[in-house]
Amino acid sequence: MFFTRKAAEMPTADTALKGRPQAIPTADTHFISGRPLKGPVPEGYATAQFAMGCFWGVERMFWSLPGVWVTAVGYVAGITPNPTYEEVCSGRTGHTEAVLVVYDPAVTTYEALLKVFWEGHDPTQGMRQGNDVGTQYRSGIYTSGEAQAKAAAASRDMFQQALAGRGYGAITSEIAPAGEFYFAEDYHQQYLAKNPGGYCGVGGTGVSCPIGTGVGA
């Protein structure tokens, strides 16, 4: 992606950009499925939010999974309201690039999504992912409710053991309650479907995440 060499320190409320009161324009529907990005969502469906590097490649990992109804990319866990891509890439909003996943719990599980999260990137790299450096590339799981929080923490602990056995260091991924999901601009949505030869700098460690944390969500 662009603007890859940015500050690796989080801004404060005083130093963050001010943003804007209104949402930035984005797509109405998913480029592949045609389903609405912002709902309505079928009754009984659940949502998950993951940050694991450049959101172009991350979204592609999730949109074709069984039980996933729709995906979207956006900005989470920051300070600046309704940020633009350029503002997020400046390192002065505090956001990280993330993917929103809406899924049918009757078809897939939160645990299955967590497995894709852990195996799809290197969660030990702090404020970067591969050659992409900056606060907007930090890894995180942003949970909805106690069940997701418990499942995320349990999966992290199990994957940490698996990583340690292969010589990797401590997991740096943050696990926090989901806040506002700011949808990214239209051209970022399903970017690699619109641009099949586009950049994707996300890659895993090759370490398998143990299945069966024992906690559902």
PDB file of C-alpha atoms in Angstrom:
ATOM      1  CA  MET A   1       0.000   0.000   0.000  1.00  0.00           C
ATOM      2  CA  PHE A   2       0.999   3.659   0.064  1.00  0.00           C
ATOM      3  CA  PHE A   3       2.693   5.750   2.770  1.00  0.00           C
ATOM      4  CA  THR A   4       4.284   2.654   4.321  1.00  0.00           C
ATOM      5  CA  ARG A   5       7.033   4.350   6.345  1.00  0.00           C
ATOM      6  CA  LYS A   6       5.162   6.215   9.046  1.00  0.00           C
ATOM      7  CA  ALA A   7       5.374   6.818  12.757  1.00  0.00           C
ATOM      8  CA  ALA A   8       5.186   3.724  14.931  1.00  0.00           C
ATOM      9  CA  GLU A   9       3.955   5.593  18.006  1.00  0.00           C
ATOM     10  CA  MET A  10       0.314   6.236  18.814  1.00  0.00           C
ATOM     11  CA  PRO A  11      -0.918   9.837  18.899  1.00  0.00           C
ATOM     12  CA  THR A  12      -2.628  11.291  21.946  1.00  0.00           C
ATOM     13  CA  ALA A  13      -5.985  13.031  22.121  1.00  0.00           C
ATOM     14  CA  ASP A  14      -4.090  16.315  21.937  1.00  0.00           C
ATOM     15  CA  THR A  15      -1.895  15.401  18.951  1.00  0.00           C
ATOM     16  CA  ALA A  16      -4.437  13.417  16.902  1.00  0.00           C
ATOM     17  CA  LEU A  17      -6.078  14.945  13.853  1.00  0.00           C
ATOM     18  CA  LYS A  18      -9.508  16.434  14.513  1.00  0.00           C
ATOM     19  CA  GLY A  19     -11.434  14.577  11.810  1.00  0.00           C
ATOM     20  CA  ARG A  20     -15.009  15.481  10.885  1.00  0.00           C
ATOM     21  CA  PRO A  21     -18.550  14.951  12.156  1.00  0.00           C
ATOM     22  CA  GLN A  22     -19.866  13.237   9.026  1.00  0.00           C
ATOM     23  CA  ALA A  23     -18.949   9.838   7.611  1.00  0.00           C
ATOM     24  CA  ILE A  24     -16.770   9.797   4.500  1.00  0.00           C
ATOM     25  CA  PRO A  25     -18.434   8.432   1.322  1.00  0.00           C
ATOM     26  CA  THR A  26     -18.097   4.716   0.651  1.00  0.00           C
ATOM     27  CA  ALA A  27     -19.707   1.986  -1.446  1.00  0.00           C
ATOM     28  CA  ASP A  28     -23.313   1.033  -0.824  1.00  0.00           C
ATOM     29  CA  THR A  29     -22.934  -2.621  -1.755  1.00  0.00           C
ATOM     30  CA  HIS A  30     -20.313  -5.374  -1.791  1.00  0.00           C
ATOM     31  CA  PHE A  31     -18.529  -5.499  -5.156  1.00  0.00           C
ATOM     32  CA  ILE A  32     -18.804  -9.303  -5.377  1.00  0.00           C
ATOM     33  CA  SER A  33     -22.084 -10.242  -3.704  1.00  0.00           C
ATOM     34  CA  GLY A  34     -24.058  -7.022  -4.132  1.00  0.00           C
ATOM     35  CA  ARG A  35     -25.137  -7.178  -0.488  1.00  0.00           C
ATOM     36  CA  PRO A  36     -25.382  -3.924   1.494  1.00  0.00           C
ATOM     37  CA  LEU A  37     -22.162  -3.000   3.294  1.00  0.00           C
ATOM     38  CA  LYS A  38     -23.943  -1.211   6.128  1.00  0.00           C
ATOM     39  CA  GLY A  39     -26.927  -3.502   6.520  1.00  0.00           C
ATOM     40  CA  PRO A  40     -29.558  -4.399   7.216  1.00  0.00           C
ATOM     41  CA  VAL A  41     -28.098  -7.703   8.417  1.00  0.00           C
ATOM     42  CA  PRO A  42     -30.183 -10.910   8.504  1.00  0.00           C
ATOM     43  CA  GLU A  43     -31.592 -11.770  11.908  1.00  0.00           C
ATOM     44  CA  GLY A  44     -29.325 -13.969  14.001  1.00  0.00           C
ATOM     45  CA  TYR A  45     -26.124 -13.051  12.178  1.00  0.00           C
ATOM     46  CA  ALA A  46     -23.040 -11.866  14.069  1.00  0.00           C
ATOM     47  CA  THR A  47     -20.138  -9.508  13.398  1.00  0.00           C
ATOM     48  CA  ALA A  48     -16.391  -9.727  13.941  1.00  0.00           C
ATOM     49  CA  GLN A  49     -13.595  -7.196  13.477  1.00  0.00           C
ATOM     50  CA  PHE A  50      -9.970  -8.042  12.732  1.00  0.00           C
ATOM     51  CA  ALA A  51      -6.855  -5.978  11.985  1.00  0.00           C
ATOM     52  CA  MET A  52      -3.873  -7.836  10.569  1.00  0.00           C
ATOM     53  CA  GLY A  53      -2.016  -5.530   8.190  1.00  0.00           C
ATOM     54  CA  CYS A  54      -2.991  -4.139   4.804  1.00  0.00           C
ATOM     55  CA  PHE A  55      -6.756  -4.497   4.692  1.00  0.00           C
ATOM     56  CA  TRP A  56      -6.846  -5.203   0.965  1.00  0.00           C
ATOM     57  CA  GLY A  57      -5.415  -8.696   1.375  1.00  0.00           C
ATOM     58  CA  VAL A  58      -7.029  -9.314   4.730  1.00  0.00           C
ATOM     59  CA  GLU A  59     -10.532  -8.754   3.392  1.00  0.00           C
ATOM     60  CA  ARG A  60      -9.927 -11.282   0.615  1.00  0.00           C
ATOM     61  CA  MET A  61      -9.130 -13.957   3.232  1.00  0.00           C
ATOM     62  CA  PHE A  62     -12.619 -13.622   4.695  1.00  0.00           C
ATOM     63  CA  TRP A  63     -15.083 -12.759   1.933  1.00  0.00           C
ATOM     64  CA  SER A  64     -15.262 -16.254   0.411  1.00  0.00           C
ATOM     65  CA  LEU A  65     -15.395 -18.255   3.640  1.00  0.00           C
ATOM     66  CA  PRO A  66     -18.489 -20.436   4.168  1.00  0.00           C
ATOM     67  CA  GLY A  67     -21.059 -18.613   6.262  1.00  0.00           C
ATOM     68  CA  VAL A  68     -19.646 -15.122   5.682  1.00  0.00           C
ATOM     69  CA  TRP A  69     -22.465 -12.879   4.475  1.00  0.00           C
ATOM     70  CA  VAL A  70     -20.555  -9.672   3.772  1.00  0.00           C
ATOM     71  CA  THR A  71     -17.195  -8.022   4.465  1.00  0.00           C
ATOM     72  CA  ALA A  72     -16.006  -4.430   4.471  1.00  0.00           C
ATOM     73  CA  VAL A  73     -12.768  -2.586   5.190  1.00  0.00           C
ATOM     74  CA  GLY A  74     -12.386   0.369   7.496  1.00  0.00           C
ATOM     75  CA  TYR A  75     -10.575   2.045  10.351  1.00  0.00           C
ATOM     76  CA  VAL A  76     -10.872   1.122  14.033  1.00  0.00           C
ATOM     77  CA  ALA A  77      -9.402   1.635  17.499  1.00  0.00           C
ATOM     78  CA  GLY A  78      -8.303   5.215  16.943  1.00  0.00           C
ATOM     79  CA  ILE A  79      -9.051   8.735  18.091  1.00  0.00           C
ATOM     80  CA  THR A  80      -9.968  10.817  15.031  1.00  0.00           C
ATOM     81  CA  PRO A  81     -13.663  10.646  14.054  1.00  0.00           C
ATOM     82  CA  ASN A  82     -14.470   9.709  10.443  1.00  0.00           C
ATOM     83  CA  PRO A  83     -10.852   9.633   9.226  1.00  0.00           C
ATOM     84  CA  THR A  84      -9.757   9.443   5.601  1.00  0.00           C
ATOM     85  CA  TYR A  85      -7.229   6.932   4.297  1.00  0.00           C
ATOM     86  CA  GLU A  86      -4.569   9.609   3.966  1.00  0.00           C
ATOM     87  CA  GLU A  87      -5.151  10.718   7.555  1.00  0.00           C
ATOM     88  CA  VAL A  88      -4.905   7.173   8.886  1.00  0.00           C
ATOM     89  CA  CYS A  89      -1.696   6.631   6.924  1.00  0.00           C
ATOM     90  CA  SER A  90      -0.192   9.770   8.459  1.00  0.00           C
ATOM     91  CA  GLY A  91      -0.069   7.992  11.815  1.00  0.00           C
ATOM     92  CA  ARG A  92      -1.948  10.852  13.442  1.00  0.00           C
ATOM     93  CA  THR A  93      -5.384   9.265  13.945  1.00  0.00           C
ATOM     94  CA  GLY A  94      -4.482   6.191  15.985  1.00  0.00           C
ATOM     95  CA  HIS A  95      -6.562   3.879  13.806  1.00  0.00           C
ATOM     96  CA  THR A  96      -5.555   0.539  12.409  1.00  0.00           C
ATOM     97  CA  GLU A  97      -6.777  -0.884   9.097  1.00  0.00           C
ATOM     98  CA  ALA A  98      -9.435  -3.494   9.804  1.00  0.00           C
ATOM     99  CA  VAL A  99     -12.019  -5.787   8.258  1.00  0.00           C
ATOM    100  CA  LEU A 100     -15.625  -6.108   9.367  1.00  0.00           C
ATOM    101  CA  VAL A 101     -16.990  -9.633   8.893  1.00  0.00           C
ATOM    102  CA  VAL A 102     -20.717 -10.383   9.073  1.00  0.00           C
ATOM    103  CA  TYR A 103     -21.334 -14.105   9.370  1.00  0.00           C
ATOM    104  CA  ASP A 104     -23.983 -16.735  10.034  1.00  0.00           C
ATOM    105  CA  PRO A 105     -23.202 -18.564  13.313  1.00  0.00           C
ATOM    106  CA  ALA A 106     -25.284 -21.491  12.088  1.00  0.00           C
ATOM    107  CA  VAL A 107     -22.781 -22.069   9.266  1.00  0.00           C
ATOM    108  CA  THR A 108     -19.433 -20.989  10.692  1.00  0.00           C
ATOM    109  CA  THR A 109     -18.070 -20.158  14.128  1.00  0.00           C
ATOM    110  CA  TYR A 110     -16.177 -17.244  15.619  1.00  0.00           C
ATOM    111  CA  GLU A 111     -13.482 -19.771  16.448  1.00  0.00           C
ATOM    112  CA  ALA A 112     -13.080 -20.587  12.740  1.00  0.00           C
ATOM    113  CA  LEU A 113     -12.661 -16.884  11.974  1.00  0.00           C
ATOM    114  CA  LEU A 114     -10.053 -16.590  14.729  1.00  0.00           C
ATOM    115  CA  LYS A 115      -8.088 -19.407  13.111  1.00  0.00           C
ATOM    116  CA  VAL A 116      -7.979 -17.463   9.839  1.00  0.00           C
ATOM    117  CA  PHE A 117      -6.901 -14.371  11.767  1.00  0.00           C
ATOM    118  CA  TRP A 118      -3.974 -16.010  13.549  1.00  0.00           C
ATOM    119  CA  GLU A 119      -2.747 -18.044  10.599  1.00  0.00           C
ATOM    120  CA  GLY A 120      -3.162 -15.242   8.036  1.00  0.00           C
ATOM    121  CA  HIS A 121      -0.466 -12.898   9.364  1.00  0.00           C
ATOM    122  CA  ASP A 122       2.444 -12.616  11.797  1.00  0.00           C
ATOM    123  CA  PRO A 123       0.971 -11.344  15.083  1.00  0.00           C
ATOM    124  CA  THR A 124       4.379 -10.766  16.697  1.00  0.00           C
ATOM    125  CA  GLN A 125       5.470  -7.732  14.662  1.00  0.00           C
ATOM    126  CA  GLY A 126       4.053  -4.823  16.657  1.00  0.00           C
ATOM    127  CA  MET A 127       3.407  -1.688  14.619  1.00  0.00           C
ATOM    128  CA  ARG A 128       4.009  -3.297  11.262  1.00  0.00           C
ATOM    129  CA  GLN A 129       3.196  -6.225   9.017  1.00  0.00           C
ATOM    130  CA  GLY A 130       6.021  -7.259   6.720  1.00  0.00           C
ATOM    131  CA  ASN A 131       7.307  -4.222   4.836  1.00  0.00           C
ATOM    132  CA  ASP A 132       4.292  -2.119   5.857  1.00  0.00           C
ATOM    133  CA  VAL A 133       5.284  -0.046   8.888  1.00  0.00           C
ATOM    134  CA  GLY A 134       3.095   2.225  11.004  1.00  0.00           C
ATOM    135  CA  THR A 135       0.379   2.280  13.628  1.00  0.00           C
ATOM    136  CA  GLN A 136      -2.235   1.554  10.951  1.00  0.00           C
ATOM    137  CA  TYR A 137      -0.746  -1.916  10.405  1.00  0.00           C
ATOM    138  CA  ARG A 138      -0.890  -3.157  13.995  1.00  0.00           C
ATOM    139  CA  SER A 139      -2.681  -6.413  14.688  1.00  0.00           C
ATOM    140  CA  GLY A 140      -5.860  -6.591  16.720  1.00  0.00           C
ATOM    141  CA  ILE A 141      -9.112  -8.377  17.493  1.00  0.00           C
ATOM    142  CA  TYR A 142     -12.016  -6.096  18.366  1.00  0.00           C
ATOM    143  CA  THR A 143     -14.716  -8.033  20.142  1.00  0.00           C
ATOM    144  CA  SER A 144     -18.485  -7.796  20.532  1.00  0.00           C
ATOM    145  CA  GLY A 145     -19.477  -9.198  23.906  1.00  0.00           C
ATOM    146  CA  GLU A 146     -17.925 -11.376  26.583  1.00  0.00           C
ATOM    147  CA  ALA A 147     -18.055 -14.611  24.592  1.00  0.00           C
ATOM    148  CA  GLN A 148     -15.969 -13.183  21.750  1.00  0.00           C
ATOM    149  CA  ALA A 149     -13.514 -11.652  24.224  1.00  0.00           C
ATOM    150  CA  LYS A 150     -13.016 -14.988  25.999  1.00  0.00           C
ATOM    151  CA  ALA A 151     -12.663 -16.881  22.728  1.00  0.00           C
ATOM    152  CA  ALA A 152     -10.113 -14.359  21.407  1.00  0.00           C
ATOM    153  CA  ALA A 153      -8.001 -14.504  24.568  1.00  0.00           C
ATOM    154  CA  ALA A 154      -8.101 -18.303  24.691  1.00  0.00           C
ATOM    155  CA  SER A 155      -7.063 -18.607  21.046  1.00  0.00           C
ATOM    156  CA  ARG A 156      -4.229 -16.123  21.594  1.00  0.00           C
ATOM    157  CA  ASP A 157      -2.853 -18.153  24.493  1.00  0.00           C
ATOM    158  CA  MET A 158      -2.981 -21.373  22.507  1.00  0.00           C
ATOM    159  CA  PHE A 159      -1.382 -19.817  19.438  1.00  0.00           C
ATOM    160  CA  GLN A 160       1.348 -18.240  21.570  1.00  0.00           C
ATOM    161  CA  GLN A 161       2.391 -21.711  22.654  1.00  0.00           C
ATOM    162  CA  ALA A 162       2.439 -22.915  19.061  1.00  0.00           C
ATOM    163  CA  LEU A 163       4.494 -19.896  17.954  1.00  0.00           C
ATOM    164  CA  ALA A 164       6.976 -20.273  20.810  1.00  0.00           C
ATOM    165  CA  GLY A 165       7.566 -23.841  19.755  1.00  0.00           C
ATOM    166  CA  ARG A 166       8.669 -22.530  16.359  1.00  0.00           C
ATOM    167  CA  GLY A 167      10.953 -19.825  17.730  1.00  0.00           C
ATOM    168  CA  TYR A 168       8.636 -16.813  17.456  1.00  0.00           C
ATOM    169  CA  GLY A 169       8.420 -14.119  20.113  1.00  0.00           C
ATOM    170  CA  ALA A 170       5.491 -12.713  22.034  1.00  0.00           C
ATOM    171  CA  ILE A 171       2.187 -11.938  20.327  1.00  0.00           C
ATOM    172  CA  THR A 172       1.642  -8.178  20.111  1.00  0.00           C
ATOM    173  CA  SER A 173      -1.960  -8.272  18.871  1.00  0.00           C
ATOM    174  CA  GLU A 174      -4.334  -6.191  20.940  1.00  0.00           C
ATOM    175  CA  ILE A 175      -7.682  -7.575  22.056  1.00  0.00           C
ATOM    176  CA  ALA A 176     -10.202  -4.879  22.912  1.00  0.00           C
ATOM    177  CA  PRO A 177     -13.952  -4.221  22.762  1.00  0.00           C
ATOM    178  CA  ALA A 178     -15.099  -3.110  19.332  1.00  0.00           C
ATOM    179  CA  GLY A 179     -15.746   0.598  19.033  1.00  0.00           C
ATOM    180  CA  GLU A 180     -16.844   2.637  16.038  1.00  0.00           C
ATOM    181  CA  PHE A 181     -16.074   1.024  12.684  1.00  0.00           C
ATOM    182  CA  TYR A 182     -15.368   3.784  10.163  1.00  0.00           C
ATOM    183  CA  PHE A 183     -15.927   2.457   6.650  1.00  0.00           C
ATOM    184  CA  ALA A 184     -13.042   3.144   4.278  1.00  0.00           C
ATOM    185  CA  GLU A 185     -13.467   4.864   0.928  1.00  0.00           C
ATOM    186  CA  ASP A 186     -15.251   3.165  -1.977  1.00  0.00           C
ATOM    187  CA  TYR A 187     -12.085   2.228  -3.874  1.00  0.00           C
ATOM    188  CA  HIS A 188     -10.710   0.271  -0.897  1.00  0.00           C
ATOM    189  CA  GLN A 189     -13.774  -1.953  -0.596  1.00  0.00           C
ATOM    190  CA  GLN A 190     -13.023  -5.416  -2.070  1.00  0.00           C
ATOM    191  CA  TYR A 191      -9.937  -3.854  -3.643  1.00  0.00           C
ATOM    192  CA  LEU A 192      -8.330  -7.110  -4.786  1.00  0.00           C
ATOM    193  CA  ALA A 193     -11.526  -8.200  -6.534  1.00  0.00           C
ATOM    194  CA  LYS A 194     -11.493  -4.937  -8.483  1.00  0.00           C
ATOM    195  CA  ASN A 195      -7.712  -5.125  -8.982  1.00  0.00           C
ATOM    196  CA  PRO A 196      -6.702  -8.821  -9.099  1.00  0.00           C
ATOM    197  CA  GLY A 197      -3.047  -7.982  -9.589  1.00  0.00           C
ATOM    198  CA  GLY A 198      -2.995  -5.470  -6.756  1.00  0.00           C
ATOM    199  CA  TYR A 199      -0.596  -5.350  -3.855  1.00  0.00           C
ATOM    200  CA  CYS A 200      -1.014  -7.711  -0.908  1.00  0.00           C
ATOM    201  CA  GLY A 201       1.729  -7.608   1.713  1.00  0.00           C
ATOM    202  CA  VAL A 202       0.060  -9.871   4.258  1.00  0.00           C
ATOM    203  CA  GLY A 203       1.505 -13.299   4.959  1.00  0.00           C
ATOM    204  CA  GLY A 204       1.359 -15.849   7.741  1.00  0.00           C
ATOM    205  CA  THR A 205       4.012 -17.590   9.812  1.00  0.00           C
ATOM    206  CA  GLY A 206       3.251 -21.094   8.597  1.00  0.00           C
ATOM    207  CA  VAL A 207       2.343 -22.088  12.159  1.00  0.00           C
ATOM    208  CA  SER A 208      -1.049 -23.756  12.606  1.00  0.00           C
ATOM    209  CA  CYS A 209      -3.419 -22.350  15.214  1.00  0.00           C
ATOM    210  CA  PRO A 210      -4.847 -25.144  17.392  1.00  0.00           C
ATOM    211  CA  ILE A 211      -8.568 -25.613  16.868  1.00  0.00           C
ATOM    212  CA  GLY A 212     -10.864 -25.954  19.848  1.00  0.00           C
ATOM    213  CA  THR A 213     -10.461 -23.179  22.367  1.00  0.00           C
ATOM    214  CA  GLY A 214     -13.513 -24.513  24.124  1.00  0.00           C
ATOM    215  CA  VAL A 215     -15.271 -21.163  24.086  1.00  0.00           C
ATOM    216  CA  GLY A 216     -17.945 -20.327  21.532  1.00  0.00           C
ATOM    217  CA  ALA A 217     -19.176 -16.933  20.399  1.00  0.00           C
TER     218      ALA A 217
END
